[in-house]
Coordinates of N, CA and C and ligand atoms in Angstrom, one line a residue:
M1 N 0.8 -1.2 0.0 CA 0.0 0.0 0.0 C 0.9 1.3 0.0
F2 N 2.2 1.1 0.1 CA 3.0 2.3 0.1 C 4.0 2.2 -1.1
C3 N 4.6 3.3 -1.5 CA 5.5 3.2 -2.7 C 6.9 2.8 -2.2
V4 N 7.4 1.8 -2.9 CA 8.8 1.4 -2.7 C 9.4 1.3 -4.1
P5 N 10.7 1.6 -4.2 CA 11.4 1.5 -5.5 C 11.2 0.1 -6.1
K6 N 11.1 0.0 -7.4 CA 11.0 -1.3 -8.1 C 12.1 -2.3 -7.7
H7 N 13.3 -1.7 -7.5 CA 14.4 -2.6 -7.3 C 14.4 -3.2 -5.9
Y8 N 13.5 -2.8 -5.1 CA 13.3 -3.5 -3.7 C 12.0 -4.2 -3.5
E9 N 11.2 -4.2 -4.5 CA 9.8 -4.7 -4.3 C 9.8 -6.2 -3.9
D10 N 10.7 -7.0 -4.4 CA 10.6 -8.4 -4.2 C 11.5 -8.8 -3.0
V11 N 12.2 -7.9 -2.3 CA 13.1 -8.3 -1.3 C 12.8 -7.8 0.1
L12 N 11.5 -7.3 0.2 CA 11.1 -6.8 1.5 C 10.1 -7.7 2.1
D13 N 10.2 -7.9 3.4 CA 9.2 -8.7 4.1 C 8.0 -7.8 4.4
Y14 N 8.2 -6.7 5.2 CA 7.2 -5.8 5.5 C 7.7 -4.4 5.8
I15 N 6.9 -3.4 5.8 CA 7.3 -2.1 6.2 C 7.0 -2.0 7.7
M16 N 8.1 -1.7 8.5 CA 7.9 -1.6 9.9 C 7.4 -0.2 10.3
L17 N 8.0 0.8 9.7 CA 7.7 2.2 10.0 C 7.7 3.0 8.7
P18 N 6.5 3.5 8.3 CA 6.5 4.3 7.1 C 7.2 5.7 7.4
A19 N 7.7 6.3 6.3 CA 8.5 7.5 6.4 C 7.7 8.6 7.1
G20 N 6.4 8.7 6.9 CA 5.6 9.7 7.6 C 5.6 9.6 9.1
I21 N 5.5 8.4 9.6 CA 5.5 8.2 11.1 C 6.9 8.6 11.6
I22 N 8.0 8.2 10.9 CA 9.3 8.6 11.3 C 9.4 10.1 11.4
N23 N 8.9 10.7 10.4 CA 8.9 12.2 10.3 C 8.3 12.8 11.5
D24 N 7.1 12.3 11.9 CA 6.3 12.9 13.0 C 7.1 12.7 14.3
R25 N 7.7 11.5 14.4 CA 8.5 11.2 15.7 C 9.7 12.1 15.8
V26 N 10.4 12.3 14.6 CA 11.6 13.1 14.7 C 11.2 14.6 15.0
E27 N 10.0 15.0 14.6 CA 9.6 16.3 15.0 C 9.4 16.5 16.5
R28 N 8.9 15.4 17.1 CA 8.7 15.5 18.5 C 10.0 15.4 19.3
L29 N 10.9 14.5 18.8 CA 12.2 14.4 19.4 C 12.9 15.8 19.4
A30 N 12.8 16.5 18.2 CA 13.4 17.8 18.1 C 12.9 18.7 19.2
R31 N 11.6 18.7 19.4 CA 11.0 19.6 20.4 C 11.5 19.2 21.8
D32 N 11.5 17.9 22.1 CA 12.0 17.5 23.4 C 13.5 18.0 23.6
I33 N 14.3 17.8 22.6 CA 15.7 18.3 22.7 C 15.8 19.8 22.9
F34 N 15.0 20.5 22.0 CA 15.0 21.9 22.1 C 14.6 22.4 23.5
D35 N 13.5 21.8 24.0 CA 13.0 22.2 25.3 C 14.0 21.9 26.5
D36 N 14.7 20.8 26.4 CA 15.6 20.4 27.4 C 16.9 21.1 27.4
F37 N 17.4 21.5 26.3 CA 18.7 22.1 26.2 C 18.5 23.6 26.5
G38 N 19.4 24.2 27.1 CA 19.3 25.7 27.4 C 19.6 26.5 26.1
S39 N 20.2 27.6 26.3 CA 20.6 28.4 25.1 C 22.1 28.4 24.8
Q40 N 22.8 27.5 25.5 CA 24.2 27.3 25.3 C 24.4 26.6 23.9
P41 N 25.4 27.0 23.1 CA 25.6 26.4 21.8 C 25.8 24.9 22.0
I42 N 25.3 24.1 21.0 CA 25.6 22.7 21.0 C 26.3 22.3 19.7
I43 N 27.1 21.2 19.8 CA 27.7 20.6 18.6 C 26.9 19.3 18.4
A44 N 26.2 19.2 17.2 CA 25.5 18.0 16.9 C 26.4 17.2 16.0
L45 N 26.7 16.0 16.5 CA 27.7 15.1 15.9 C 27.0 13.9 15.3
C46 N 27.0 13.9 13.9 CA 26.3 12.8 13.2 C 27.2 11.6 13.0
V47 N 26.7 10.5 13.4 CA 27.5 9.2 13.2 C 27.1 8.6 11.8
L48 N 28.0 8.8 10.9 CA 27.8 8.3 9.5 C 27.9 6.8 9.4
K49 N 27.4 6.1 8.3 CA 26.6 6.7 7.3 C 25.1 6.7 7.7
G50 N 24.8 5.7 8.6 CA 23.4 5.4 8.8 C 22.6 6.5 9.5
G51 N 23.4 7.4 10.1 CA 22.7 8.5 10.9 C 22.3 9.7 10.0
Y52 N 22.7 9.7 8.7 CA 22.6 11.0 8.0 C 21.2 11.5 7.8
K53 N 20.2 10.5 7.5 CA 18.8 11.0 7.3 C 18.2 11.5 8.6
F54 N 18.4 10.8 9.6 CA 17.9 11.2 10.9 C 18.5 12.6 11.3
F55 N 19.8 12.7 11.1 CA 20.5 13.9 11.4 C 20.0 15.1 10.7
T56 N 19.9 15.0 9.4 CA 19.4 16.2 8.6 C 18.0 16.5 8.9
D57 N 17.1 15.5 9.1 CA 15.7 15.8 9.4 C 15.6 16.5 10.8
L58 N 16.4 15.9 11.8 CA 16.4 16.5 13.1 C 16.9 17.9 13.2
I59 N 18.0 18.2 12.5 CA 18.6 19.5 12.5 C 17.6 20.5 11.8
D60 N 17.0 20.1 10.7 CA 15.9 20.9 10.0 C 14.9 21.3 11.0
K61 N 14.4 20.4 11.8 CA 13.3 20.6 12.7 C 13.8 21.5 13.9
L62 N 15.0 21.3 14.3 CA 15.5 22.2 15.3 C 15.7 23.7 14.8
Q63 N 16.0 23.8 13.5 CA 16.1 25.1 12.9 C 14.8 25.8 12.8
T64 N 13.7 25.0 12.5 CA 12.4 25.5 12.5 C 12.0 26.0 13.9
L65 N 12.3 25.3 14.9 CA 12.0 25.7 16.3 C 12.7 27.0 16.6
N66 N 14.0 27.0 16.2 CA 14.8 28.2 16.4 C 14.2 29.5 15.7
R67 N 13.6 29.3 14.5 CA 13.0 30.4 13.8 C 11.8 30.9 14.5
N68 N 11.1 30.0 15.2 CA 9.7 30.3 15.6 C 9.6 30.4 17.2
S69 N 10.7 30.6 17.8 CA 10.7 30.6 19.3 C 11.5 31.8 19.8
E70 N 11.2 32.2 21.0 CA 11.9 33.3 21.7 C 13.3 32.8 22.0
K71 N 13.3 31.5 22.5 CA 14.6 31.0 22.8 C 15.4 30.7 21.6
S72 N 16.8 30.7 21.7 CA 17.6 30.3 20.6 C 18.7 29.4 21.0
L73 N 18.8 28.3 20.2 CA 19.8 27.3 20.5 C 20.8 27.2 19.4
P74 N 22.0 27.9 19.5 CA 22.9 27.9 18.4 C 23.5 26.4 18.2
I75 N 23.5 26.0 16.9 CA 23.9 24.6 16.6 C 25.0 24.6 15.6
S76 N 26.1 23.9 15.9 CA 27.1 23.7 14.9 C 27.1 22.1 14.7
I77 N 27.6 21.7 13.5 CA 27.4 20.3 13.1 C 28.8 19.7 12.8
D78 N 28.9 18.4 13.0 CA 30.1 17.7 12.5 C 29.7 16.3 12.2
F79 N 30.6 15.6 11.5 CA 30.3 14.3 11.0 C 31.4 13.3 11.3
I80 N 31.1 12.2 11.9 CA 32.2 11.2 12.2 C 31.8 9.8 11.7
R81 N 32.8 9.0 11.4 CA 32.5 7.6 11.2 C 33.3 6.8 12.3
L82 N 32.9 5.7 12.6 CA 33.5 4.9 13.7 C 34.1 3.6 13.1
K83 N 35.3 3.3 13.6 CA 35.9 2.1 13.3 C 36.3 1.4 14.5
S84 N 35.9 0.2 14.7 CA 36.3 -0.6 15.9 C 37.7 -1.0 15.8
Y85 N 38.5 -0.9 16.8 CA 39.8 -1.5 16.9 C 39.7 -3.0 16.7
M86 N 40.8 -3.6 16.3 CA 40.8 -5.1 16.2 C 40.5 -5.7 17.5
N87 N 41.2 -5.2 18.5 CA 41.1 -5.7 19.9 C 40.1 -4.9 20.7
E88 N 39.0 -4.7 20.1 CA 38.0 -3.7 20.7 C 37.6 -4.1 22.1
Q89 N 37.5 -5.4 22.3 CA 37.0 -5.8 23.7 C 38.0 -5.4 24.8
S90 N 39.3 -5.5 24.4 CA 40.2 -5.2 25.5 C 40.4 -3.7 25.7
T91 N 40.4 -2.9 24.6 CA 40.6 -1.5 24.8 C 39.4 -0.7 25.2
G92 N 38.2 -1.2 24.8 CA 37.0 -0.4 25.1 C 37.0 0.9 24.4
Q93 N 37.8 1.0 23.3 CA 37.8 2.3 22.5 C 37.4 2.1 21.1
V94 N 36.9 3.1 20.4 CA 36.7 3.1 19.0 C 37.6 4.2 18.4
Q95 N 37.9 3.9 17.1 CA 38.7 4.9 16.4 C 37.6 5.8 15.7
I96 N 37.8 7.1 15.8 CA 36.9 8.1 15.3 C 37.5 8.6 14.0
L97 N 36.8 8.4 12.8 CA 37.4 8.9 11.6 C 36.6 10.2 11.2
G98 N 37.3 11.1 10.5 CA 36.7 12.3 10.0 C 36.4 13.2 11.2
G99 N 35.6 14.2 10.9 CA 35.2 15.2 11.9 C 36.3 16.2 12.0
D100 N 36.0 17.4 12.5 CA 37.0 18.5 12.6 C 37.8 18.0 13.8
N101 N 38.7 18.9 14.2 CA 39.6 18.6 15.3 C 38.7 18.4 16.5
L102 N 38.8 17.2 17.1 CA 37.9 16.8 18.2 C 38.2 17.6 19.4
K103 N 39.4 18.3 19.4 CA 39.7 19.2 20.5 C 38.7 20.3 20.7
N104 N 38.0 20.6 19.5 CA 36.9 21.6 19.6 C 35.8 21.3 20.5
L105 N 35.7 20.0 20.9 CA 34.6 19.6 21.7 C 34.8 20.0 23.2
S106 N 36.0 20.4 23.5 CA 36.3 20.8 24.8 C 35.4 21.9 25.4
G107 N 34.8 21.6 26.5 CA 33.9 22.6 27.2 C 32.5 22.7 26.5
K108 N 32.3 22.0 25.4 CA 31.0 22.1 24.7 C 30.0 21.1 25.1
N109 N 28.7 21.5 24.7 CA 27.6 20.5 24.9 C 27.5 19.8 23.6
V110 N 27.6 18.5 23.7 CA 27.6 17.6 22.5 C 26.4 16.8 22.4
L111 N 25.8 16.7 21.2 CA 24.6 15.8 21.0 C 25.0 14.8 19.9
I112 N 25.2 13.6 20.3 CA 25.5 12.5 19.3 C 24.2 12.0 18.7
V113 N 24.2 12.0 17.3 CA 23.0 11.5 16.6 C 23.3 10.2 15.9
E114 N 22.7 9.2 16.3 CA 23.0 7.8 15.8 C 21.7 7.2 15.3
D115 N 21.9 6.3 14.3 CA 20.7 5.7 13.7 C 20.1 4.6 14.6
I116 N 20.9 3.7 15.1 CA 20.4 2.5 15.8 C 21.3 2.0 16.9
I117 N 20.8 1.7 18.0 CA 21.6 1.1 19.1 C 21.1 -0.4 19.2
D118 N 22.1 -1.2 19.0 CA 21.8 -2.7 19.0 C 22.3 -3.2 20.4
T119 N 23.6 -3.6 20.4 CA 24.1 -4.1 21.7 C 24.4 -2.9 22.7
G120 N 24.7 -1.7 22.1 CA 25.1 -0.6 22.9 C 26.6 -0.5 23.1
N121 N 27.3 -1.5 22.7 CA 28.7 -1.5 22.9 C 29.5 -0.4 22.2
T122 N 29.1 -0.2 20.9 CA 29.8 0.8 20.2 C 29.6 2.2 20.8
M123 N 28.3 2.5 21.2 CA 28.1 3.8 21.8 C 28.8 4.0 23.1
R124 N 28.8 2.9 23.9 CA 29.6 3.0 25.2 C 31.0 3.4 24.9
K125 N 31.6 2.7 23.9 CA 33.0 3.0 23.6 C 33.2 4.4 23.1
L126 N 32.3 4.8 22.2 CA 32.4 6.2 21.7 C 32.3 7.2 22.8
L127 N 31.4 7.0 23.8 CA 31.3 7.9 24.9 C 32.6 8.0 25.7
S128 N 33.2 6.8 25.9 CA 34.4 6.8 26.7 C 35.5 7.4 25.9
T129 N 35.6 7.2 24.6 CA 36.6 7.8 23.8 C 36.5 9.3 23.8
L130 N 35.3 9.8 23.7 CA 35.1 11.3 23.6 C 35.4 12.0 24.9
Q131 N 35.4 11.2 26.0 CA 35.7 11.9 27.3 C 37.1 12.5 27.3
Q132 N 38.1 12.0 26.5 CA 39.4 12.5 26.6 C 39.5 13.9 26.0
Y133 N 38.4 14.3 25.2 CA 38.4 15.7 24.7 C 37.7 16.7 25.6
K134 N 37.3 16.2 26.8 CA 36.7 17.0 27.8 C 35.5 17.9 27.4
P135 N 34.5 17.3 26.8 CA 33.3 18.0 26.6 C 32.6 18.4 27.9
N136 N 31.8 19.5 27.9 CA 31.0 19.8 29.1 C 30.0 18.8 29.4
T137 N 29.1 18.5 28.4 CA 28.1 17.5 28.5 C 28.0 16.7 27.2
V138 N 27.6 15.5 27.3 CA 27.4 14.6 26.1 C 26.0 14.0 26.2
K139 N 25.1 14.2 25.3 CA 23.8 13.6 25.2 C 23.8 12.7 23.9
V140 N 23.0 11.7 24.0 CA 22.9 10.8 22.8 C 21.4 10.7 22.4
T141 N 21.2 10.9 21.1 CA 19.9 10.5 20.6 C 20.0 9.4 19.5
S142 N 19.2 8.4 19.6 CA 19.2 7.3 18.6 C 17.8 7.1 18.1
L143 N 17.6 7.1 16.8 CA 16.3 6.9 16.2 C 15.7 5.6 16.6
F144 N 16.5 4.5 16.6 CA 16.0 3.2 17.0 C 16.8 2.6 18.1
V145 N 16.2 1.9 19.0 CA 16.8 1.0 20.0 C 16.2 -0.3 19.8
K146 N 17.1 -1.3 19.6 CA 16.6 -2.7 19.4 C 16.3 -3.4 20.7
R147 N 15.2 -4.1 20.8 CA 15.0 -4.9 22.0 C 15.6 -6.3 21.7
T148 N 16.8 -6.4 22.2 CA 17.6 -7.6 21.9 C 18.2 -8.2 23.2
P149 N 18.2 -9.5 23.3 CA 18.9 -10.1 24.5 C 20.4 -9.8 24.5
K150 N 20.9 -9.4 23.3 CA 22.4 -9.0 23.3 C 22.7 -7.6 23.9
S151 N 21.6 -6.9 24.2 CA 21.8 -5.5 24.7 C 22.7 -5.5 26.0
S152 N 23.5 -4.5 26.0 CA 24.4 -4.3 27.2 C 23.6 -3.5 28.3
G153 N 22.4 -3.1 27.9 CA 21.6 -2.4 28.9 C 21.8 -0.9 28.7
Y154 N 22.6 -0.5 27.7 CA 22.8 1.0 27.4 C 21.5 1.6 26.9
K155 N 21.1 2.8 27.4 CA 20.0 3.5 26.9 C 20.3 4.9 26.5
P156 N 20.1 5.4 25.3 CA 20.4 6.7 24.9 C 19.4 7.7 25.6
D157 N 19.8 9.0 25.6 CA 19.0 10.0 26.3 C 17.7 10.2 25.6
Y158 N 17.7 10.2 24.3 CA 16.5 10.4 23.5 C 16.3 9.3 22.5
I159 N 15.2 8.6 22.6 CA 15.0 7.4 21.7 C 13.8 7.7 20.8
G160 N 14.0 7.4 19.5 CA 12.9 7.6 18.6 C 11.9 6.4 18.7
F161 N 12.3 5.2 18.5 CA 11.5 4.1 18.5 C 12.2 2.9 19.2
S162 N 11.5 2.2 20.0 CA 12.0 0.9 20.5 C 11.5 -0.2 19.5
I163 N 12.4 -0.9 18.9 CA 11.9 -1.8 17.8 C 12.2 -3.3 18.2
P164 N 11.5 -4.2 17.6 CA 11.8 -5.7 17.8 C 13.1 -6.1 17.2
D165 N 13.6 -7.2 17.6 CA 14.9 -7.7 17.3 C 14.9 -8.3 15.8
K166 N 14.7 -7.3 14.9 CA 14.8 -7.7 13.4 C 15.8 -6.8 12.8
F167 N 16.4 -7.3 11.7 CA 17.3 -6.5 10.9 C 16.5 -5.5 10.0
V168 N 16.7 -4.2 10.3 CA 15.9 -3.2 9.6 C 16.7 -2.4 8.6
V169 N 16.1 -2.0 7.5 CA 16.8 -1.2 6.5 C 15.9 0.0 6.1
G170 N 16.5 1.0 5.4 CA 15.8 2.1 4.9 C 16.0 3.3 5.8
Y171 N 15.7 4.5 5.3 CA 15.9 5.8 6.0 C 17.4 5.8 6.4
A172 N 18.2 5.5 5.4 CA 19.7 5.5 5.5 C 20.3 4.3 6.2
L173 N 19.5 3.4 6.8 CA 20.1 2.2 7.4 C 20.2 1.2 6.2
D174 N 21.4 0.5 6.3 CA 21.7 -0.4 5.1 C 21.9 -1.8 5.5
Y175 N 21.9 -2.6 4.4 CA 22.3 -4.0 4.5 C 23.4 -4.1 3.4
N176 N 24.6 -4.2 3.8 CA 25.8 -4.2 2.9 C 25.7 -3.1 1.9
E177 N 25.4 -1.9 2.4 CA 25.3 -0.7 1.6 C 24.1 -0.6 0.7
Y178 N 23.2 -1.6 0.7 CA 22.0 -1.5 0.0 C 20.9 -0.9 0.9
F179 N 19.8 -0.5 0.3 CA 18.6 0.0 1.0 C 18.7 1.3 1.6
R180 N 19.8 2.0 1.5 CA 19.8 3.4 2.0 C 18.9 4.3 1.3
D181 N 18.6 3.9 0.0 CA 17.8 4.7 -0.9 C 16.3 4.2 -0.8
L182 N 15.9 3.9 0.4 CA 14.5 3.5 0.7 C 14.0 4.4 1.8
S183 N 12.8 5.0 1.6 CA 12.3 6.0 2.5 C 11.7 5.4 3.8
H184 N 11.1 4.2 3.7 CA 10.4 3.6 4.8 C 11.4 2.7 5.5
V185 N 11.2 2.4 6.8 CA 12.0 1.4 7.5 C 11.4 0.1 7.4
C186 N 12.1 -0.9 6.8 CA 11.5 -2.2 6.4 C 12.3 -3.3 7.0
V187 N 11.7 -4.5 7.0 CA 12.4 -5.7 7.3 C 12.6 -6.4 6.0
I188 N 13.9 -6.9 5.7 CA 14.1 -7.5 4.4 C 13.8 -9.0 4.5
N189 N 13.4 -9.6 3.4 CA 13.1 -11.1 3.4 C 14.3 -11.9 3.1
E190 N 14.1 -13.2 3.1 CA 15.3 -14.1 2.9 C 15.9 -13.9 1.5
A191 N 15.0 -13.7 0.5 CA 15.6 -13.4 -0.9 C 16.5 -12.2 -0.9
G192 N 16.1 -11.2 -0.1 CA 16.9 -9.9 -0.1 C 18.2 -10.2 0.6
K193 N 18.2 -11.0 1.7 CA 19.4 -11.3 2.4 C 20.4 -12.0 1.5
E194 N 19.8 -12.9 0.6 CA 20.7 -13.6 -0.3 C 21.2 -12.7 -1.4
R195 N 20.2 -12.0 -2.0 CA 20.6 -11.2 -3.2 C 21.7 -10.1 -2.9
F196 N 21.6 -9.5 -1.7 CA 22.5 -8.5 -1.3 C 23.5 -8.9 -0.3
A197 N 23.8 -10.2 -0.3 CA 24.8 -10.7 0.7 C 26.2 -10.1 0.3
A198 N 27.0 -10.0 1.3 CA 28.3 -9.4 1.1 C 29.1 -10.4 0.2
S199 N 29.8 -9.9 -0.8 CA 30.7 -10.8 -1.6 C 32.0 -10.9 -0.9
I200 N 32.4 -12.2 -0.7 CA 33.6 -12.4 0.0 C 34.8 -12.5 -0.9
Ligands
LIG1 N1 19.9 -2.5 10.4 C1 21.0 -1.8 10.0 N2 22.1 -1.6 10.6 C2 22.2 -2.1 11.9 C3 21.1 -2.8 12.4 C4 19.9 -3.0 11.7 O1 18.9 -3.6 12.1 N3 21.5 -3.2 13.7 C5 22.8 -2.7 13.9 N4 23.2 -2.1 12.8
LIG2 MG1 24.9 3.5 13.4

């Protein structure tokens, strides 16, 4: 009943969240964040690639609030990618790729914008790695949090949706780099997993 690209028609099981519902939820998250933060400048840190749709929509909505409100929340933006160390378990650190000089985070209020929290291990490591740059505060928003037995128990400050333990794609979330060009968040079927399997 919804429009999906022809190239994905046969490989989707079902639509979990249509784009419009995501849009409405992001609008509300933006308002919660806007209301909670004071008027101190924030640095919004997008975790690429999966976070880019959520990030741009969230920042757009924060800008709209800024235009239409007495309060103002100055926002600067930055983009990072994360790479886990080979011995990630032992170090508890992640390598942060890209981004401006992270020393700029010193004394600032940082909002990390992530697409999905699964086990929570990556986010825990990112938070611990960022501490060395001495930010004033760090808050995390994740559009999705998976209800999975593998969860470390980590919970972000702002959650879009709590979702069942399924592999989801769309709205910039990918399966081996496919499905980022799908506007709804969907569950892929077995044929999709096979067709877009990683080539070894
Ligand atoms: N989809 C895409 N990327 C992910 C997921 C998911 O369900 N979980 C962790 N990374
Ligand atoms: Mg992510």
